Amino acid sequence: EKVRPLEGFSAIAMARDWGGPPRLHTGTSFFYFVTEQWKYDDQDMVDQVSPLVKTPRYQHGADYSYLATRLGWTPSYPQFDKNPIKMVEESGFKDSEQIVQSIVKDVKEGKTKFAIQNPEDPKTFPKVMFVWRGNLIGSSSKGHEYFLKHLLGTHNGVLGEQNTELKTEEIEWGENSAEGKLDLMVNIDFRMVSSGLYADIVLPA
């Protein structure tokens, strides 16, 4: 969800009245992968490292997002390549600590993978998006044409080709990127904004 009044939204959506503060996924990172911009990225990390470092650990910036997720430095949603409700059921445990340890064990053994390892897996695509008082399409999105092509699957002006030389090491690189990942986009606003032109449903707020 793209939300402008985040404080009020997160209090309700994340049940902050009875739980601790949530770890929210940064929008920049989320859309970087969802709109396939990581596959057009031609910025080699060699240009970014300190002069004291001979070679960076990874050449592609997307691999660092995977590393940060794997080490718990930043949250990334969806978290895994499986439905979390089914993961809890399949663990067979009722105690939260036992459930966590069961999932950790599956991740270490490779039975469960982080969703960010394969951003192009249809099982982890966002299918429904609410844009609440934020003009995502045509204004605040970074890489507007990529949003049109890969998120909405509509007419677009993407001129560049996906990178064929600089590829990821940790993240799976599919040859064909999906177009039109969303099944439904709802725009909730009190203004006439460009996001409403692309939304399936427009509601007043």
PDB file of C-alpha atoms in Angstrom:
ATOM      1  CA  GLU A   1       0.000   0.000   0.000  1.00  0.00           C
ATOM      2  CA  LYS A   2       1.188   3.497  -0.842  1.00  0.00           C
ATOM      3  CA  VAL A   3       0.039   5.652   2.078  1.00  0.00           C
ATOM      4  CA  ARG A   4       0.427   9.351   2.764  1.00  0.00           C
ATOM      5  CA  PRO A   5      -1.041   9.573   6.318  1.00  0.00           C
ATOM      6  CA  LEU A   6       1.316   6.841   7.554  1.00  0.00           C
ATOM      7  CA  GLU A   7       0.976   7.487  11.290  1.00  0.00           C
ATOM      8  CA  GLY A   8      -2.769   6.928  11.376  1.00  0.00           C
ATOM      9  CA  PHE A   9      -2.601   4.042   8.926  1.00  0.00           C
ATOM     10  CA  SER A  10       0.123   2.125  10.762  1.00  0.00           C
ATOM     11  CA  ALA A  11      -1.653   2.486  14.117  1.00  0.00           C
ATOM     12  CA  ILE A  12      -4.685   0.699  12.672  1.00  0.00           C
ATOM     13  CA  ALA A  13      -3.097  -1.660  10.142  1.00  0.00           C
ATOM     14  CA  MET A  14      -0.276  -2.809  12.419  1.00  0.00           C
ATOM     15  CA  ALA A  15      -2.372  -3.035  15.620  1.00  0.00           C
ATOM     16  CA  ARG A  16      -0.077  -0.705  17.531  1.00  0.00           C
ATOM     17  CA  ASP A  17      -2.604  -0.422  20.331  1.00  0.00           C
ATOM     18  CA  TRP A  18      -1.633  -3.905  21.552  1.00  0.00           C
ATOM     19  CA  GLY A  19       1.662  -4.706  19.839  1.00  0.00           C
ATOM     20  CA  GLY A  20       5.143  -3.305  19.491  1.00  0.00           C
ATOM     21  CA  PRO A  21       6.190  -0.948  16.716  1.00  0.00           C
ATOM     22  CA  PRO A  22       6.270  -2.761  13.356  1.00  0.00           C
ATOM     23  CA  ARG A  23       9.293  -3.071  11.102  1.00  0.00           C
ATOM     24  CA  LEU A  24       8.126  -1.546   7.853  1.00  0.00           C
ATOM     25  CA  HIS A  25       9.648  -2.264   4.464  1.00  0.00           C
ATOM     26  CA  THR A  26      11.164   0.794   2.764  1.00  0.00           C
ATOM     27  CA  GLY A  27       9.128   1.806  -0.260  1.00  0.00           C
ATOM     28  CA  THR A  28      12.186   2.533  -2.396  1.00  0.00           C
ATOM     29  CA  SER A  29      13.515  -1.004  -2.041  1.00  0.00           C
ATOM     30  CA  PHE A  30      10.083  -2.573  -2.506  1.00  0.00           C
ATOM     31  CA  PHE A  31       9.374  -0.771  -5.780  1.00  0.00           C
ATOM     32  CA  TYR A  32      12.952  -1.255  -7.017  1.00  0.00           C
ATOM     33  CA  PHE A  33      12.255  -4.986  -7.212  1.00  0.00           C
ATOM     34  CA  VAL A  34       8.529  -4.976  -7.990  1.00  0.00           C
ATOM     35  CA  THR A  35       8.986  -2.730 -11.040  1.00  0.00           C
ATOM     36  CA  GLU A  36      11.991  -4.769 -12.237  1.00  0.00           C
ATOM     37  CA  GLN A  37      14.273  -1.728 -12.115  1.00  0.00           C
ATOM     38  CA  TRP A  38      16.981  -3.879 -10.571  1.00  0.00           C
ATOM     39  CA  LYS A  39      17.332  -5.644 -13.932  1.00  0.00           C
ATOM     40  CA  TYR A  40      17.931  -2.370 -15.760  1.00  0.00           C
ATOM     41  CA  ASP A  41      20.460  -1.154 -13.169  1.00  0.00           C
ATOM     42  CA  ASP A  42      23.919  -0.646 -14.654  1.00  0.00           C
ATOM     43  CA  GLN A  43      25.598   0.929 -11.615  1.00  0.00           C
ATOM     44  CA  ASP A  44      28.544  -1.327 -10.734  1.00  0.00           C
ATOM     45  CA  MET A  45      29.389  -1.316  -7.028  1.00  0.00           C
ATOM     46  CA  VAL A  46      33.065  -0.930  -7.957  1.00  0.00           C
ATOM     47  CA  ASP A  47      32.263   2.759  -8.445  1.00  0.00           C
ATOM     48  CA  GLN A  48      30.786   3.054  -4.950  1.00  0.00           C
ATOM     49  CA  VAL A  49      33.280   1.392  -2.604  1.00  0.00           C
ATOM     50  CA  SER A  50      35.891   3.046  -0.433  1.00  0.00           C
ATOM     51  CA  PRO A  51      39.392   3.450  -1.899  1.00  0.00           C
ATOM     52  CA  LEU A  52      40.532   1.213   0.979  1.00  0.00           C
ATOM     53  CA  VAL A  53      38.575  -1.714  -0.474  1.00  0.00           C
ATOM     54  CA  LYS A  54      40.014  -3.513  -3.490  1.00  0.00           C
ATOM     55  CA  THR A  55      36.829  -5.168  -4.685  1.00  0.00           C
ATOM     56  CA  PRO A  56      33.256  -5.082  -3.326  1.00  0.00           C
ATOM     57  CA  ARG A  57      31.593  -8.256  -2.104  1.00  0.00           C
ATOM     58  CA  TYR A  58      28.973  -7.970  -4.852  1.00  0.00           C
ATOM     59  CA  GLN A  59      28.979  -6.129  -8.154  1.00  0.00           C
ATOM     60  CA  HIS A  60      25.208  -5.576  -8.312  1.00  0.00           C
ATOM     61  CA  GLY A  61      23.423  -3.400  -5.755  1.00  0.00           C
ATOM     62  CA  ALA A  62      20.419  -5.729  -5.542  1.00  0.00           C
ATOM     63  CA  ASP A  63      22.568  -8.410  -3.914  1.00  0.00           C
ATOM     64  CA  TYR A  64      23.150  -6.095  -0.964  1.00  0.00           C
ATOM     65  CA  SER A  65      19.398  -5.854  -0.439  1.00  0.00           C
ATOM     66  CA  TYR A  66      19.302  -9.640  -0.246  1.00  0.00           C
ATOM     67  CA  LEU A  67      22.237  -9.642   2.185  1.00  0.00           C
ATOM     68  CA  ALA A  68      20.558  -7.038   4.411  1.00  0.00           C
ATOM     69  CA  THR A  69      17.360  -9.094   4.440  1.00  0.00           C
ATOM     70  CA  ARG A  70      19.117 -12.382   5.186  1.00  0.00           C
ATOM     71  CA  LEU A  71      21.063 -10.880   8.088  1.00  0.00           C
ATOM     72  CA  GLY A  72      18.000  -9.142   9.523  1.00  0.00           C
ATOM     73  CA  TRP A  73      19.259  -5.613   8.965  1.00  0.00           C
ATOM     74  CA  THR A  74      16.097  -4.622   7.131  1.00  0.00           C
ATOM     75  CA  PRO A  75      12.656  -6.175   6.706  1.00  0.00           C
ATOM     76  CA  SER A  76      11.536  -7.253   3.254  1.00  0.00           C
ATOM     77  CA  TYR A  77       7.994  -8.226   2.344  1.00  0.00           C
ATOM     78  CA  PRO A  78       6.802 -10.721   1.402  1.00  0.00           C
ATOM     79  CA  GLN A  79       9.336 -12.429   3.637  1.00  0.00           C
ATOM     80  CA  PHE A  80       9.401 -15.959   2.259  1.00  0.00           C
ATOM     81  CA  ASP A  81       8.447 -17.915  -0.848  1.00  0.00           C
ATOM     82  CA  LYS A  82       5.633 -19.605   1.089  1.00  0.00           C
ATOM     83  CA  ASN A  83       2.423 -18.441   2.689  1.00  0.00           C
ATOM     84  CA  PRO A  84       3.293 -17.609   6.344  1.00  0.00           C
ATOM     85  CA  ILE A  85      -0.015 -19.024   7.586  1.00  0.00           C
ATOM     86  CA  LYS A  86       0.755 -22.358   5.936  1.00  0.00           C
ATOM     87  CA  MET A  87       4.293 -22.252   7.323  1.00  0.00           C
ATOM     88  CA  VAL A  88       2.911 -22.039  10.853  1.00  0.00           C
ATOM     89  CA  GLU A  89       0.452 -24.869  10.196  1.00  0.00           C
ATOM     90  CA  GLU A  90       3.126 -27.090   8.640  1.00  0.00           C
ATOM     91  CA  SER A  91       5.490 -26.543  11.567  1.00  0.00           C
ATOM     92  CA  GLY A  92       3.025 -28.391  13.812  1.00  0.00           C
ATOM     93  CA  PHE A  93       3.892 -26.191  16.798  1.00  0.00           C
ATOM     94  CA  LYS A  94       1.708 -23.897  18.893  1.00  0.00           C
ATOM     95  CA  ASP A  95       4.433 -22.096  20.820  1.00  0.00           C
ATOM     96  CA  SER A  96       5.723 -19.009  18.987  1.00  0.00           C
ATOM     97  CA  GLU A  97       9.374 -19.685  19.827  1.00  0.00           C
ATOM     98  CA  GLN A  98       9.163 -23.238  18.471  1.00  0.00           C
ATOM     99  CA  ILE A  99       7.530 -21.927  15.290  1.00  0.00           C
ATOM    100  CA  VAL A 100      10.338 -19.401  14.813  1.00  0.00           C
ATOM    101  CA  GLN A 101      13.015 -22.047  15.336  1.00  0.00           C
ATOM    102  CA  SER A 102      11.260 -24.361  12.873  1.00  0.00           C
ATOM    103  CA  ILE A 103      11.271 -21.644  10.196  1.00  0.00           C
ATOM    104  CA  VAL A 104      14.916 -20.781  10.896  1.00  0.00           C
ATOM    105  CA  LYS A 105      15.796 -24.461  10.485  1.00  0.00           C
ATOM    106  CA  ASP A 106      13.960 -24.651   7.136  1.00  0.00           C
ATOM    107  CA  VAL A 107      15.733 -21.515   5.889  1.00  0.00           C
ATOM    108  CA  LYS A 108      19.146 -22.872   6.876  1.00  0.00           C
ATOM    109  CA  GLU A 109      18.415 -26.185   5.152  1.00  0.00           C
ATOM    110  CA  GLY A 110      17.205 -24.442   1.990  1.00  0.00           C
ATOM    111  CA  LYS A 111      13.643 -25.750   2.265  1.00  0.00           C
ATOM    112  CA  THR A 112      12.351 -22.194   2.583  1.00  0.00           C
ATOM    113  CA  LYS A 113      13.799 -19.226   0.724  1.00  0.00           C
ATOM    114  CA  PHE A 114      13.523 -15.501   1.183  1.00  0.00           C
ATOM    115  CA  ALA A 115      11.136 -14.048  -1.391  1.00  0.00           C
ATOM    116  CA  ILE A 116      13.754 -11.479  -2.380  1.00  0.00           C
ATOM    117  CA  GLN A 117      15.925 -14.315  -3.712  1.00  0.00           C
ATOM    118  CA  ASN A 118      13.505 -14.622  -6.622  1.00  0.00           C
ATOM    119  CA  PRO A 119      11.610 -11.338  -7.100  1.00  0.00           C
ATOM    120  CA  GLU A 120      10.133 -12.632 -10.367  1.00  0.00           C
ATOM    121  CA  ASP A 121       8.318 -15.574  -8.785  1.00  0.00           C
ATOM    122  CA  PRO A 122       4.565 -15.051  -9.478  1.00  0.00           C
ATOM    123  CA  LYS A 123       3.791 -16.509  -6.034  1.00  0.00           C
ATOM    124  CA  THR A 124       5.273 -13.424  -4.383  1.00  0.00           C
ATOM    125  CA  PHE A 125       4.014 -10.707  -6.759  1.00  0.00           C
ATOM    126  CA  PRO A 126       1.848  -7.980  -5.232  1.00  0.00           C
ATOM    127  CA  LYS A 127      -1.639  -8.630  -6.605  1.00  0.00           C
ATOM    128  CA  VAL A 128      -3.646  -5.822  -4.983  1.00  0.00           C
ATOM    129  CA  MET A 129      -2.479  -2.292  -4.212  1.00  0.00           C
ATOM    130  CA  PHE A 130      -4.232   0.539  -2.400  1.00  0.00           C
ATOM    131  CA  VAL A 131      -2.964   4.054  -3.075  1.00  0.00           C
ATOM    132  CA  TRP A 132      -4.286   6.177  -0.219  1.00  0.00           C
ATOM    133  CA  ARG A 133      -3.860   9.961  -0.630  1.00  0.00           C
ATOM    134  CA  GLY A 134      -0.512   9.485  -2.344  1.00  0.00           C
ATOM    135  CA  ASN A 135      -0.138  10.139  -6.067  1.00  0.00           C
ATOM    136  CA  LEU A 136       2.050   7.139  -6.845  1.00  0.00           C
ATOM    137  CA  ILE A 137       1.511   6.864 -10.593  1.00  0.00           C
ATOM    138  CA  GLY A 138       2.745   9.951 -12.399  1.00  0.00           C
ATOM    139  CA  SER A 139       4.123  11.894  -9.449  1.00  0.00           C
ATOM    140  CA  SER A 140       5.936  10.257  -6.534  1.00  0.00           C
ATOM    141  CA  SER A 141       7.030   7.040  -8.221  1.00  0.00           C
ATOM    142  CA  LYS A 142      10.729   6.831  -9.016  1.00  0.00           C
ATOM    143  CA  GLY A 143      10.967   5.314 -12.483  1.00  0.00           C
ATOM    144  CA  HIS A 144       7.435   6.066 -13.676  1.00  0.00           C
ATOM    145  CA  GLU A 145       7.651   4.185 -16.975  1.00  0.00           C
ATOM    146  CA  TYR A 146       8.823   1.002 -15.228  1.00  0.00           C
ATOM    147  CA  PHE A 147       5.749   1.212 -12.994  1.00  0.00           C
ATOM    148  CA  LEU A 148       3.543   1.387 -16.069  1.00  0.00           C
ATOM    149  CA  LYS A 149       5.249  -1.521 -17.793  1.00  0.00           C
ATOM    150  CA  HIS A 150       5.939  -4.042 -15.057  1.00  0.00           C
ATOM    151  CA  LEU A 151       3.476  -3.156 -12.296  1.00  0.00           C
ATOM    152  CA  LEU A 152       0.429  -2.115 -14.329  1.00  0.00           C
ATOM    153  CA  GLY A 153       1.189  -3.724 -17.687  1.00  0.00           C
ATOM    154  CA  THR A 154      -0.042  -0.763 -19.708  1.00  0.00           C
ATOM    155  CA  HIS A 155       1.350   1.532 -22.414  1.00  0.00           C
ATOM    156  CA  ASN A 156       4.741   2.867 -21.394  1.00  0.00           C
ATOM    157  CA  GLY A 157       7.818   4.685 -22.612  1.00  0.00           C
ATOM    158  CA  VAL A 158      10.576   2.397 -21.341  1.00  0.00           C
ATOM    159  CA  LEU A 159      13.427   2.912 -23.795  1.00  0.00           C
ATOM    160  CA  GLY A 160      16.271   1.040 -22.116  1.00  0.00           C
ATOM    161  CA  GLU A 161      16.995  -2.649 -22.389  1.00  0.00           C
ATOM    162  CA  GLN A 162      17.555  -4.886 -19.386  1.00  0.00           C
ATOM    163  CA  ASN A 163      21.188  -5.302 -18.437  1.00  0.00           C
ATOM    164  CA  THR A 164      22.853  -8.350 -19.952  1.00  0.00           C
ATOM    165  CA  GLU A 165      26.326  -7.833 -18.475  1.00  0.00           C
ATOM    166  CA  LEU A 166      25.909  -6.761 -14.839  1.00  0.00           C
ATOM    167  CA  LYS A 167      23.895  -9.535 -13.181  1.00  0.00           C
ATOM    168  CA  THR A 168      23.157 -10.569  -9.618  1.00  0.00           C
ATOM    169  CA  GLU A 169      24.925 -13.401  -7.804  1.00  0.00           C
ATOM    170  CA  GLU A 170      22.557 -14.175  -4.916  1.00  0.00           C
ATOM    171  CA  ILE A 171      19.280 -13.213  -6.585  1.00  0.00           C
ATOM    172  CA  GLU A 172      17.881 -15.413  -9.340  1.00  0.00           C
ATOM    173  CA  TRP A 173      17.964 -13.702 -12.717  1.00  0.00           C
ATOM    174  CA  GLY A 174      15.140 -14.766 -15.023  1.00  0.00           C
ATOM    175  CA  GLU A 175      15.331 -13.940 -18.705  1.00  0.00           C
ATOM    176  CA  ASN A 176      11.742 -12.741 -19.109  1.00  0.00           C
ATOM    177  CA  SER A 177      10.424 -10.124 -16.697  1.00  0.00           C
ATOM    178  CA  ALA A 178       6.703 -10.117 -16.011  1.00  0.00           C
ATOM    179  CA  GLU A 179       4.546  -7.228 -17.147  1.00  0.00           C
ATOM    180  CA  GLY A 180       1.319  -6.258 -15.407  1.00  0.00           C
ATOM    181  CA  LYS A 181       1.798  -7.845 -11.993  1.00  0.00           C
ATOM    182  CA  LEU A 182      -1.154  -6.146 -10.316  1.00  0.00           C
ATOM    183  CA  ASP A 183      -4.641  -7.603 -10.614  1.00  0.00           C
ATOM    184  CA  LEU A 184      -6.289  -4.661  -8.852  1.00  0.00           C
ATOM    185  CA  MET A 185      -5.325  -1.095  -7.965  1.00  0.00           C
ATOM    186  CA  VAL A 186      -7.568   1.033  -5.764  1.00  0.00           C
ATOM    187  CA  ASN A 187      -7.009   4.793  -5.548  1.00  0.00           C
ATOM    188  CA  ILE A 188      -8.431   6.527  -2.462  1.00  0.00           C
ATOM    189  CA  ASP A 189      -8.161  10.311  -2.584  1.00  0.00           C
ATOM    190  CA  PHE A 190     -10.033  13.602  -2.422  1.00  0.00           C
ATOM    191  CA  ARG A 191      -8.123  15.164  -5.352  1.00  0.00           C
ATOM    192  CA  MET A 192      -8.133  14.589  -9.085  1.00  0.00           C
ATOM    193  CA  VAL A 193      -4.727  12.939  -9.476  1.00  0.00           C
ATOM    194  CA  SER A 194      -3.093  10.878 -12.197  1.00  0.00           C
ATOM    195  CA  SER A 195      -3.145   7.662 -10.141  1.00  0.00           C
ATOM    196  CA  GLY A 196      -6.926   7.632 -10.513  1.00  0.00           C
ATOM    197  CA  LEU A 197      -6.560   7.421 -14.293  1.00  0.00           C
ATOM    198  CA  TYR A 198      -4.774   4.082 -13.941  1.00  0.00           C
ATOM    199  CA  ALA A 199      -6.745   2.675 -11.005  1.00  0.00           C
ATOM    200  CA  ASP A 200      -9.395  -0.019 -11.379  1.00  0.00           C
ATOM    201  CA  ILE A 201     -11.432   1.511  -8.553  1.00  0.00           C
ATOM    202  CA  VAL A 202     -11.452   5.143  -7.380  1.00  0.00           C
ATOM    203  CA  LEU A 203     -12.886   5.980  -3.953  1.00  0.00           C
ATOM    204  CA  PRO A 204     -13.235   9.344  -2.154  1.00  0.00           C
ATOM    205  CA  ALA A 205     -11.295  10.000   1.046  1.00  0.00           C
TER     206      ALA A 205
END
